[in-house]
mmCIF file of C-alpha atoms and ligand atoms in Angstrom:
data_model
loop_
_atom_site.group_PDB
_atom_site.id
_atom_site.type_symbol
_atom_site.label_atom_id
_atom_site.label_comp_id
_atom_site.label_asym_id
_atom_site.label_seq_id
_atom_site.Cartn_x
_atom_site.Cartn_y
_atom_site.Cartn_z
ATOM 1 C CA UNK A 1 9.471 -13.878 -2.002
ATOM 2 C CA UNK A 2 5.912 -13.689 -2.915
ATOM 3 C CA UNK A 3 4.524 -16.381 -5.051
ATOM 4 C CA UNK A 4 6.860 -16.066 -8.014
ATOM 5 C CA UNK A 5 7.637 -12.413 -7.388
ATOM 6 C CA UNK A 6 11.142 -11.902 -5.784
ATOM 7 C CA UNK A 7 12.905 -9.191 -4.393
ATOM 8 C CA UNK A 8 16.435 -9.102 -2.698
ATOM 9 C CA UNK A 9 18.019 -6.213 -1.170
ATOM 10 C CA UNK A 10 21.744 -5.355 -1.034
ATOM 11 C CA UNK A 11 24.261 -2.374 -0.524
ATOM 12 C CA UNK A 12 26.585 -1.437 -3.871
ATOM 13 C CA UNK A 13 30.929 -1.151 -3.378
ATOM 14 C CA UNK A 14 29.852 2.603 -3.461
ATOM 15 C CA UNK A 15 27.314 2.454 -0.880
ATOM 16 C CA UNK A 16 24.463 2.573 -3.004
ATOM 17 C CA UNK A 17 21.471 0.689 -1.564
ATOM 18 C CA UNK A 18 19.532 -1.757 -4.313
ATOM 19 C CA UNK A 19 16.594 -3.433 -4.897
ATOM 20 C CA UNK A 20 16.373 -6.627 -7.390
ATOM 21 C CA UNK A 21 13.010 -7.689 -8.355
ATOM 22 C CA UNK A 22 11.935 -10.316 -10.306
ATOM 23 C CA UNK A 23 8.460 -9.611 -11.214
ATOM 24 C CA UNK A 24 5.448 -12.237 -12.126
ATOM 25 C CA UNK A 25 6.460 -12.423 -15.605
ATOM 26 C CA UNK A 26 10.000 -13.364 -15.785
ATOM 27 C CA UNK A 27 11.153 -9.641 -15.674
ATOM 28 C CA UNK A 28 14.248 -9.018 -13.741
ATOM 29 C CA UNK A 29 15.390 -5.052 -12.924
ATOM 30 C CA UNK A 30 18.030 -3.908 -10.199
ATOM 31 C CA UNK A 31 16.786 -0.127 -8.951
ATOM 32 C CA UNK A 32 18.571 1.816 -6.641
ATOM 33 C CA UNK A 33 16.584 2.929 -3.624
ATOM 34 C CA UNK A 34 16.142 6.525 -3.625
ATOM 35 C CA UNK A 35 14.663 6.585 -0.166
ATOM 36 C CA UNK A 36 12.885 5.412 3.153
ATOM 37 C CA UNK A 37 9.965 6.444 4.691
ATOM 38 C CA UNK A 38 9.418 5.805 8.179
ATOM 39 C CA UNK A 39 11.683 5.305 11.797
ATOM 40 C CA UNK A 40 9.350 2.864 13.415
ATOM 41 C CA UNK A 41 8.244 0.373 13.691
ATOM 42 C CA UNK A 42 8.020 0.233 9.890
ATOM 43 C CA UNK A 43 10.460 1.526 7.251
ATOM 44 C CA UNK A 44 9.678 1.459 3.220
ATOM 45 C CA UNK A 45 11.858 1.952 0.043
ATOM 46 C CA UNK A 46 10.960 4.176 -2.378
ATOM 47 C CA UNK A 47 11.794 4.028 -5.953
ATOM 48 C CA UNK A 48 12.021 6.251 -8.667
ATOM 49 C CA UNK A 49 11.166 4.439 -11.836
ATOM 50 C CA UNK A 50 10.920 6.955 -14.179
ATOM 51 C CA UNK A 51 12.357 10.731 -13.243
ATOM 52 C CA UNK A 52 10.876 12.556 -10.677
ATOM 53 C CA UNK A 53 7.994 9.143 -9.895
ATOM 54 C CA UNK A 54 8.415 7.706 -6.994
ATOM 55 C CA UNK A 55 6.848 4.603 -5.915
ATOM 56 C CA UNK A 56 6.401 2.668 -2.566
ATOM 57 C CA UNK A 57 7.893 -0.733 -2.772
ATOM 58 C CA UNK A 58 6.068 -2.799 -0.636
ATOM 59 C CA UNK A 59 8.333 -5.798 0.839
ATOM 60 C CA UNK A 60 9.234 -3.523 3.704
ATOM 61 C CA UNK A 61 11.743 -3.745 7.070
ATOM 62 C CA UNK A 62 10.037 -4.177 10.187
ATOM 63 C CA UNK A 63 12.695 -2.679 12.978
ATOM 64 C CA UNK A 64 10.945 -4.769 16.079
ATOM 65 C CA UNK A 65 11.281 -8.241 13.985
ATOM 66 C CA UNK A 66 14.598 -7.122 12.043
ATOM 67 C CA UNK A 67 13.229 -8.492 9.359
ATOM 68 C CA UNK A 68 11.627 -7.858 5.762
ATOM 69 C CA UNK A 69 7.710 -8.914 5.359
ATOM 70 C CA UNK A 70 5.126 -8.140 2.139
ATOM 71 C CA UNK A 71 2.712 -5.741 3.077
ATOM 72 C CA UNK A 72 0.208 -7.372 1.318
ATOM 73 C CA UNK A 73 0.863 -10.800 0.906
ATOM 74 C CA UNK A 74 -2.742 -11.617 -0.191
ATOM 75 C CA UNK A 75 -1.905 -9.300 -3.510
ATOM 76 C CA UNK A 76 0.263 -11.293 -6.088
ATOM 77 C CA UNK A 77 -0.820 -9.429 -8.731
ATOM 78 C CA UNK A 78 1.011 -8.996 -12.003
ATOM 79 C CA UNK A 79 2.429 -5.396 -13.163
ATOM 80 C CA UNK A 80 0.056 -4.615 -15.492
ATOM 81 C CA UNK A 81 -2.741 -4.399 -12.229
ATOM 82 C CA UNK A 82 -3.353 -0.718 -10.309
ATOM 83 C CA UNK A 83 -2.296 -2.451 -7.111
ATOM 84 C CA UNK A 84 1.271 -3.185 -8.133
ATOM 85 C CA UNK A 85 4.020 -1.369 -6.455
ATOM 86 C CA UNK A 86 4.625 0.335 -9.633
ATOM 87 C CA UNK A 87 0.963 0.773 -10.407
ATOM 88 C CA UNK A 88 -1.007 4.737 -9.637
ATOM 89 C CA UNK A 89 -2.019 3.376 -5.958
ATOM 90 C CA UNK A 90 1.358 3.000 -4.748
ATOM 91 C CA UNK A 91 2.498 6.347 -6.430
ATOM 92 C CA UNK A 92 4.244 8.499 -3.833
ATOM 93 C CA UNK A 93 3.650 11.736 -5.177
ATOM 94 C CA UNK A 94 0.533 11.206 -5.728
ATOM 95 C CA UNK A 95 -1.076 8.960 -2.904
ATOM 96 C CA UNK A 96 0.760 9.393 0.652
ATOM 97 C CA UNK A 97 3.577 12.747 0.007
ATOM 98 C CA UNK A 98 0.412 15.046 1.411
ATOM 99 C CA UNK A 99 0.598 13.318 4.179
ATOM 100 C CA UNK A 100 4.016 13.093 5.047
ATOM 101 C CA UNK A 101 5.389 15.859 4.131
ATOM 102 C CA UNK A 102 4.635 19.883 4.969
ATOM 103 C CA UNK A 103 4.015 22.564 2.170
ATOM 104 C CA UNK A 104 3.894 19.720 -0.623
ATOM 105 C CA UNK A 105 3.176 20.199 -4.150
ATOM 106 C CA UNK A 106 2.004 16.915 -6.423
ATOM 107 C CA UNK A 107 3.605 19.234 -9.384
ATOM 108 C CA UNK A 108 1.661 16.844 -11.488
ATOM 109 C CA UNK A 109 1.956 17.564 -15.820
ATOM 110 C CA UNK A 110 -0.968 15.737 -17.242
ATOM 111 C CA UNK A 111 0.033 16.180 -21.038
ATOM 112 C CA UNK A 112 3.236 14.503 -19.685
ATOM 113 C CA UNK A 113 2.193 12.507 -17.034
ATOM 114 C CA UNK A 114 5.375 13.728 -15.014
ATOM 115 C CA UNK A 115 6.243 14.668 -11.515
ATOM 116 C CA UNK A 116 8.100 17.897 -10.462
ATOM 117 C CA UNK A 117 7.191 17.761 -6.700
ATOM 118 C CA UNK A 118 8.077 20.050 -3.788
ATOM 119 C CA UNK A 119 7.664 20.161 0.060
ATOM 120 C CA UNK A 120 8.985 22.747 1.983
ATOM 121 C CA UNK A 121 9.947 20.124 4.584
ATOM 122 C CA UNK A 122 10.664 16.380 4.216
ATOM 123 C CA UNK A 123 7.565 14.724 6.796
ATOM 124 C CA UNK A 124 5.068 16.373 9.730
ATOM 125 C CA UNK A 125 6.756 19.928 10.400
ATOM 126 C CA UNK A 126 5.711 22.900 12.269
ATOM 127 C CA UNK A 127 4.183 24.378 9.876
ATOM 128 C CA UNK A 128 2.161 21.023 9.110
ATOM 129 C CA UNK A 129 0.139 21.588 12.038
ATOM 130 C CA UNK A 130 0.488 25.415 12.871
ATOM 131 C CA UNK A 131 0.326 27.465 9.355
ATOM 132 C CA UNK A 132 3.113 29.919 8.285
ATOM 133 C CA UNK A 133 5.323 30.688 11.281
ATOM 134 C CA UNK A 134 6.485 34.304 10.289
ATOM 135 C CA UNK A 135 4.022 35.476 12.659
ATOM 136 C CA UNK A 136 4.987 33.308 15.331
ATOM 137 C CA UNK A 137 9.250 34.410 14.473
ATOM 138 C CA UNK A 138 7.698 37.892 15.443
ATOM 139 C CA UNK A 139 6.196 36.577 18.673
ATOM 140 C CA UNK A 140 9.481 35.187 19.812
ATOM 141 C CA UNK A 141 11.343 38.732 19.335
ATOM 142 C CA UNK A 142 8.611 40.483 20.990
ATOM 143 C CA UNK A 143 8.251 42.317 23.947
ATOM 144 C CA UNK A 144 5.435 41.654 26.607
ATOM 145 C CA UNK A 145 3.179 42.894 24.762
ATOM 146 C CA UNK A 146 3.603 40.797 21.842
ATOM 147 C CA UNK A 147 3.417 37.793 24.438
ATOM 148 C CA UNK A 148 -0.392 38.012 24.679
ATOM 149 C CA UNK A 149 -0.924 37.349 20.882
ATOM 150 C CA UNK A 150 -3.494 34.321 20.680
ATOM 151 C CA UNK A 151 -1.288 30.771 19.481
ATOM 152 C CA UNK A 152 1.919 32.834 19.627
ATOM 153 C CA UNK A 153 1.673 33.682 16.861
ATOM 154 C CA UNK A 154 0.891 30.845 14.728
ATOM 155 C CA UNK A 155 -2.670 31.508 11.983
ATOM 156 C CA UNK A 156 -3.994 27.685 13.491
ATOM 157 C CA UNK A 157 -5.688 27.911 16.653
ATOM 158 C CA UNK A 158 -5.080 24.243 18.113
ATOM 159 C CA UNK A 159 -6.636 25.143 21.437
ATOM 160 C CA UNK A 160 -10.043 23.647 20.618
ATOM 161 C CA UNK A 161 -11.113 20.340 19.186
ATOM 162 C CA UNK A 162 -12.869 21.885 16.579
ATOM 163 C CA UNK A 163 -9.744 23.680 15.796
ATOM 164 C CA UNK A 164 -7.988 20.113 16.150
ATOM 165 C CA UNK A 165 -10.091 18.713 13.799
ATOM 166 C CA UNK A 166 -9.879 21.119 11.676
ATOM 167 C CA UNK A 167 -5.845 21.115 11.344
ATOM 168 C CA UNK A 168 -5.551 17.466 11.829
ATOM 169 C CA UNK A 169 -8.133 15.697 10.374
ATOM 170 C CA UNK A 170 -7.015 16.035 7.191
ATOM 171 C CA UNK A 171 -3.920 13.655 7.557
ATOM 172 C CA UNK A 172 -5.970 11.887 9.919
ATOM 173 C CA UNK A 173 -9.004 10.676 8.575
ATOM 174 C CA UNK A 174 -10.367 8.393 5.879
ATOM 175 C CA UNK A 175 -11.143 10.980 2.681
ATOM 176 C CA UNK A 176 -10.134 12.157 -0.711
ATOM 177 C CA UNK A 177 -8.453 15.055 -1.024
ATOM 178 C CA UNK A 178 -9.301 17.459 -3.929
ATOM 179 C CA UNK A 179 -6.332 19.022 -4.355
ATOM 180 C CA UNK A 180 -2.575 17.711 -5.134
ATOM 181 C CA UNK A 181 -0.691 19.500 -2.725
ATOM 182 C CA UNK A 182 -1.431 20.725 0.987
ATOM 183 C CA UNK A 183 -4.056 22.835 1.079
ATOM 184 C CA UNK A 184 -3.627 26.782 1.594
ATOM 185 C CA UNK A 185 -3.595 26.579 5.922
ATOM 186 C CA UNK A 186 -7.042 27.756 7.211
ATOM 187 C CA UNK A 187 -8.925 25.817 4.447
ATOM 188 C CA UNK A 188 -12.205 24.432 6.197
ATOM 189 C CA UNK A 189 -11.995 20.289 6.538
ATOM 190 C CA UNK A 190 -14.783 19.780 3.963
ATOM 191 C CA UNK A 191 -13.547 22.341 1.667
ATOM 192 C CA UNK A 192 -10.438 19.946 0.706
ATOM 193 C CA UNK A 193 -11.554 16.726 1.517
ATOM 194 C CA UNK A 194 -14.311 14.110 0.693
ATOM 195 C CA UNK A 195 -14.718 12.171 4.400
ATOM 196 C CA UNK A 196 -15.199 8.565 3.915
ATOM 197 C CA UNK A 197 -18.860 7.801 5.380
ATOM 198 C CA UNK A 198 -19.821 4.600 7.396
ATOM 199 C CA UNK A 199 -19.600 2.763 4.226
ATOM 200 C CA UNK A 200 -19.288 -0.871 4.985
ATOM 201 C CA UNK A 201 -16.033 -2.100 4.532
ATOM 202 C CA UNK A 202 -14.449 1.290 5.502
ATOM 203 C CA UNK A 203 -14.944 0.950 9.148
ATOM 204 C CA UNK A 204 -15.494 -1.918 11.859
ATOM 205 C CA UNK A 205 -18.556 -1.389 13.766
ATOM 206 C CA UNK A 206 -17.410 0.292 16.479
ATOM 207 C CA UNK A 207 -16.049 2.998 14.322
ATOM 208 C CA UNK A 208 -12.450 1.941 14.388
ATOM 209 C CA UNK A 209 -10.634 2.340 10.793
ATOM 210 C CA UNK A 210 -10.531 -0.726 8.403
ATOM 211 C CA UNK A 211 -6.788 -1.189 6.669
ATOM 212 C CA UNK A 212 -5.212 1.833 7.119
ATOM 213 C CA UNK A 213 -3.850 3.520 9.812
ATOM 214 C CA UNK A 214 -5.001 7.063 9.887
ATOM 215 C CA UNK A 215 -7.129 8.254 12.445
HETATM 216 C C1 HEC B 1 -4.350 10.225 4.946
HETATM 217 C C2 HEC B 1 -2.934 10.432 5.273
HETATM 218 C C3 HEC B 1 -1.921 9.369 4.870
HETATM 219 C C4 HEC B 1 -1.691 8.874 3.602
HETATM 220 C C5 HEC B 1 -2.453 9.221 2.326
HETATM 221 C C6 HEC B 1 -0.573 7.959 3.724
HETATM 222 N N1 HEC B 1 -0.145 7.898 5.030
HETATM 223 FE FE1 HEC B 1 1.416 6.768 5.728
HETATM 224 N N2 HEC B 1 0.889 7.250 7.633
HETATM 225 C C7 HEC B 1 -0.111 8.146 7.983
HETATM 226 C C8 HEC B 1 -0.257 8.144 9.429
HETATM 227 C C9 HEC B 1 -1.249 8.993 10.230
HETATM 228 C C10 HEC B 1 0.691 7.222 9.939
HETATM 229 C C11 HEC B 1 0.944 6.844 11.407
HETATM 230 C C12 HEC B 1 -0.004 5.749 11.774
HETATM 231 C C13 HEC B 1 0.239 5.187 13.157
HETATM 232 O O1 HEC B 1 1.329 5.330 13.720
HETATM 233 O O2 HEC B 1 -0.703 4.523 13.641
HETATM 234 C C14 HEC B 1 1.412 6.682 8.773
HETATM 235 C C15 HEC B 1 2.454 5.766 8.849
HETATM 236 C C16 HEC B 1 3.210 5.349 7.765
HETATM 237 C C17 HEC B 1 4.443 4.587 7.821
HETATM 238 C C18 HEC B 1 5.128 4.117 9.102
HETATM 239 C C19 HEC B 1 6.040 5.219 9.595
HETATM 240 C C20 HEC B 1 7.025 4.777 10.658
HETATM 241 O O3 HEC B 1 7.807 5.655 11.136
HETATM 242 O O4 HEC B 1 7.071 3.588 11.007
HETATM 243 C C21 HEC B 1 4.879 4.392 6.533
HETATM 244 C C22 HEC B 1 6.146 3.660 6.087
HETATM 245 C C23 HEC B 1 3.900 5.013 5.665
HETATM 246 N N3 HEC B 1 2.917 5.592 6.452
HETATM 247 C C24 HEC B 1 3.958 5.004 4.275
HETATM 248 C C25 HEC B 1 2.935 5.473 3.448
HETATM 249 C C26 HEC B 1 2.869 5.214 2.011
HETATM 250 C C27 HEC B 1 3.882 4.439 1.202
HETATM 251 C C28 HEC B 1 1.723 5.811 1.574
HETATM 252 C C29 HEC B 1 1.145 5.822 0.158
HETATM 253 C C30 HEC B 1 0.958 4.527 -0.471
HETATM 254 C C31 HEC B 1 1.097 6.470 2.727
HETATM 255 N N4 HEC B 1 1.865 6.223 3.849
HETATM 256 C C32 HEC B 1 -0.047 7.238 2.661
HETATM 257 C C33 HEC B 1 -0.847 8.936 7.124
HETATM 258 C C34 HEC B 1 -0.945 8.737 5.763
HETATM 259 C C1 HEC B 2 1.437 17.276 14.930
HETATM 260 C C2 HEC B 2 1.068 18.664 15.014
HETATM 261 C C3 HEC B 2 2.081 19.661 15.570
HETATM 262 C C4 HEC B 2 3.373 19.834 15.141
HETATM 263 C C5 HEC B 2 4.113 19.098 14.027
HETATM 264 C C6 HEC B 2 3.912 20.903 15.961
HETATM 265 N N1 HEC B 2 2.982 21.335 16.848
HETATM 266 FE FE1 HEC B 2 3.165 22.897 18.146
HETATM 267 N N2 HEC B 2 1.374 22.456 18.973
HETATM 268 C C7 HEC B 2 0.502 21.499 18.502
HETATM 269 C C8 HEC B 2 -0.645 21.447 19.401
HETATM 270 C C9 HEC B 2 -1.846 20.513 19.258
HETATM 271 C C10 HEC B 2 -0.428 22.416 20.404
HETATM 272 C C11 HEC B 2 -1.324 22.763 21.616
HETATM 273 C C12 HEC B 2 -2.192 23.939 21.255
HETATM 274 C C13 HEC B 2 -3.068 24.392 22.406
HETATM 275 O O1 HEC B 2 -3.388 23.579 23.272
HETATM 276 O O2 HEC B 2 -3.400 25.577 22.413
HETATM 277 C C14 HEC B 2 0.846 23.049 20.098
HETATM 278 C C15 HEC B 2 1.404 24.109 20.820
HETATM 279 C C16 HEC B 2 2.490 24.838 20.403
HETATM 280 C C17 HEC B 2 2.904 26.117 20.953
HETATM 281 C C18 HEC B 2 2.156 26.896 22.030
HETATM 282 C C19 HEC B 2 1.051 27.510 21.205
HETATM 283 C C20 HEC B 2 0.134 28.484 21.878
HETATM 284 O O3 HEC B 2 -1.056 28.419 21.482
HETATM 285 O O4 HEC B 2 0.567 29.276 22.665
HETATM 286 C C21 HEC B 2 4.036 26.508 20.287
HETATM 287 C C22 HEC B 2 4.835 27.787 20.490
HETATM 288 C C23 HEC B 2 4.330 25.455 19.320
HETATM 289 N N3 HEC B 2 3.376 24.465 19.421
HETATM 290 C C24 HEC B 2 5.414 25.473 18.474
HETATM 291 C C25 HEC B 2 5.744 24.436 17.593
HETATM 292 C C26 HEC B 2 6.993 24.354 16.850
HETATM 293 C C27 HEC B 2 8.103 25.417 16.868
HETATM 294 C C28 HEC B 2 6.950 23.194 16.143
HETATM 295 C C29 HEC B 2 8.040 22.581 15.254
HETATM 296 C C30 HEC B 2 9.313 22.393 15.904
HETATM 297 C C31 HEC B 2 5.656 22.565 16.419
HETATM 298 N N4 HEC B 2 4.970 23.347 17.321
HETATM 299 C C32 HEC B 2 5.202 21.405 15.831
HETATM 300 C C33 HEC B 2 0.672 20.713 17.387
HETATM 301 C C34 HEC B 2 1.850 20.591 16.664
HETATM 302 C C1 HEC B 3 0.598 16.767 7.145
HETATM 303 C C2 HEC B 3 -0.174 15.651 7.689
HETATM 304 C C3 HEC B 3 -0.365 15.583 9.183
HETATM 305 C C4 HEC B 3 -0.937 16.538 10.004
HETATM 306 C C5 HEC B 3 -1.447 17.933 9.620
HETATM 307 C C6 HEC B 3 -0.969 15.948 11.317
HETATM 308 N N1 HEC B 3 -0.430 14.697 11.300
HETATM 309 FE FE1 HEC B 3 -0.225 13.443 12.898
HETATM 310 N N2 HEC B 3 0.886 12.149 11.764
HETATM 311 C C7 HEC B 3 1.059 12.267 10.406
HETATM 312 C C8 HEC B 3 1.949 11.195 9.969
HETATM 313 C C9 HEC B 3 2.404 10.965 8.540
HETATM 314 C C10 HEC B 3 2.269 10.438 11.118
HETATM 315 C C11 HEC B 3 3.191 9.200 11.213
HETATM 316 C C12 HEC B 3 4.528 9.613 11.758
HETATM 317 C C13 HEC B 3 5.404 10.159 10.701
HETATM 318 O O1 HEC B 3 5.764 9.425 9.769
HETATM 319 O O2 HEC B 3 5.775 11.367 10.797
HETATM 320 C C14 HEC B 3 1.576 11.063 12.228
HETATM 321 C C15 HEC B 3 1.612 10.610 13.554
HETATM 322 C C16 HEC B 3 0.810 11.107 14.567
HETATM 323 C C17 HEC B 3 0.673 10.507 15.879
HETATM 324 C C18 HEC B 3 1.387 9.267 16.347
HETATM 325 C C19 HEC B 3 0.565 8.054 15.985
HETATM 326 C C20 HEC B 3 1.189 6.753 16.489
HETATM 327 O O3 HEC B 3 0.482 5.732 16.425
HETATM 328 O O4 HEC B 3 2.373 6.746 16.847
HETATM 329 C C21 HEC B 3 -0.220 11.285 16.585
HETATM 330 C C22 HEC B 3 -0.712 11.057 18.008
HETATM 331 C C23 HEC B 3 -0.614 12.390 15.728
HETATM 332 N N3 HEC B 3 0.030 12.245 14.509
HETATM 333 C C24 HEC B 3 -1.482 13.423 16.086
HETATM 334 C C25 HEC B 3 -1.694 14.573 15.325
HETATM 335 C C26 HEC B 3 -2.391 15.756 15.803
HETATM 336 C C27 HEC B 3 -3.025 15.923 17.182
HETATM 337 C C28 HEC B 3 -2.371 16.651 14.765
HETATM 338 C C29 HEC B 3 -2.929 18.073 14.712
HETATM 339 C C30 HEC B 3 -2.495 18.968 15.773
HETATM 340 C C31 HEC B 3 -1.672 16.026 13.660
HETATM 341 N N4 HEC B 3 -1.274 14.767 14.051
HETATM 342 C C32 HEC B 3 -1.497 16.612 12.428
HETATM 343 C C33 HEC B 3 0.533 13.244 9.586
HETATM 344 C C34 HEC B 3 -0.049 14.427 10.015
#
């Protein structure tokens, strides 16, 4: 419970996990939870409230306390606002997938404002981190020769920071991405992202992230 907003959780005859909110205004609307993101120590719902949109709920299951919090109890705010869980900043597809997913499309239809999105794996994979691992398939059949090929294999060289930061940055950093789906592996950092500067209210003053929990 948050202010007036409500939200109870329980598991259907057939299995079927549910939310129930009641919203600011009165609204009451029982949505079955399509699915969680998250192992621990945190694990959140998401919800698909309209085909194909998926959004973030945010009264979430913390696995150290057993117990459900708000994740931002100083936001009451009323459906109509941004910042409500059904609101554009709490859109899945559109706000965290890139990040937790590998080879992820947005799929995004502007004259229908509709999702179709893809990933060609569900959170951080291989391939996240490494590029297309054909190459490296290859490596693992080859002979001794094959053996000396630099990152067995793999287009990402990981072996220096700048390579590092290169590959991981991007999931790892406070920016905007330009695109809305993981960019093609190789792109240069800048190239897909705007990097948050030392903007204050982005970053404490000894450089550590404000509010989220990127780098
Ligand atoms: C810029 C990349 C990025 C974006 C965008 C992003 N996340 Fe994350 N997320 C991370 C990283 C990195 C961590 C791990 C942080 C840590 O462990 O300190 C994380 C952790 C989490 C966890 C905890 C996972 C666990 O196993 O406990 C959840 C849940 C989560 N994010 C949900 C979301 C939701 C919902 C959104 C969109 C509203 C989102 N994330 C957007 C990068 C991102
Ligand atoms: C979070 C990022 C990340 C993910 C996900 C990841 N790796 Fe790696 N991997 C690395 C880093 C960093 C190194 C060390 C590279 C270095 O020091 O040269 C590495 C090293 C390797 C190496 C040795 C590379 C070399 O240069 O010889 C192999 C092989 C490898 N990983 C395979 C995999 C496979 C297979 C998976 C999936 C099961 C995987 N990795 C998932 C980051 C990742
Ligand atoms: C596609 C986005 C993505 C990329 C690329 C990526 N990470 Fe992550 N990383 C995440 C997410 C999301 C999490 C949170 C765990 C989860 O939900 O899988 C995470 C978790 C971590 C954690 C654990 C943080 C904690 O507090 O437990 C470390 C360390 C880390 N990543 C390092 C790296 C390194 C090093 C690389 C590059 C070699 C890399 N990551 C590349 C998205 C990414």
């Amino acid at each position: 419970m948050l202010g007036d907003t409500r939200a109870r959780f329980r598991i259907g005859l057939d299995g079927t996990r549910y939310a129930t909110v009641t919203e600011r205004d009165g609204a009451k609307t029982d949505y079955p939870v399509h699915s969680v993101i998250g192992v621990e120590p945190l694990q959140q719902y998401l919800i698909e409230t309209a085909p194909g949109r998926l959004q973030s709920f945010d009264v979430v299951w913390d696995t150290e306390r057993k117990a459900w919090f708000h994740l931002y109890p100083d936001q009451n705010v009323p459906p109509s606002d941004g910042l409500h869980w059904t609101g554009p900043y709490k859109n899945w597809n559109g706000r965290c997938a890139v990040c937790h997913a590998t080879g992820y499309d947005a799929g995004y239809d502007p004259d229908t404002e509709t999702y179709r999105s893809t990933q060609s794996e569900i959170g951080v994979g291989c391939e996240a981190c490494h590029g297309p691992g054909a190459g490296h398939v290859e490596w693992t059949r080859g002979d001794g020769e094959a053996a000396r090929i630099a990152n067995s294999g793999f287009p990402a060289d990981l072996s220096t920071p700048e390579g590092l930061i290169q590959q991981c940055a991007g999931c790892h950093s406070r920016r905007e991405a330009f695109f809305d789906h993981s960019p093609e592996p190789g792109t240069p950092y800048h190239d897909a992202y705007n990097l948050s500067l030392l903007r204050p209210g982005s970053y404490y003053p000894d450089g550590q992230i404000r509010d989220e929990v990127y780098v």
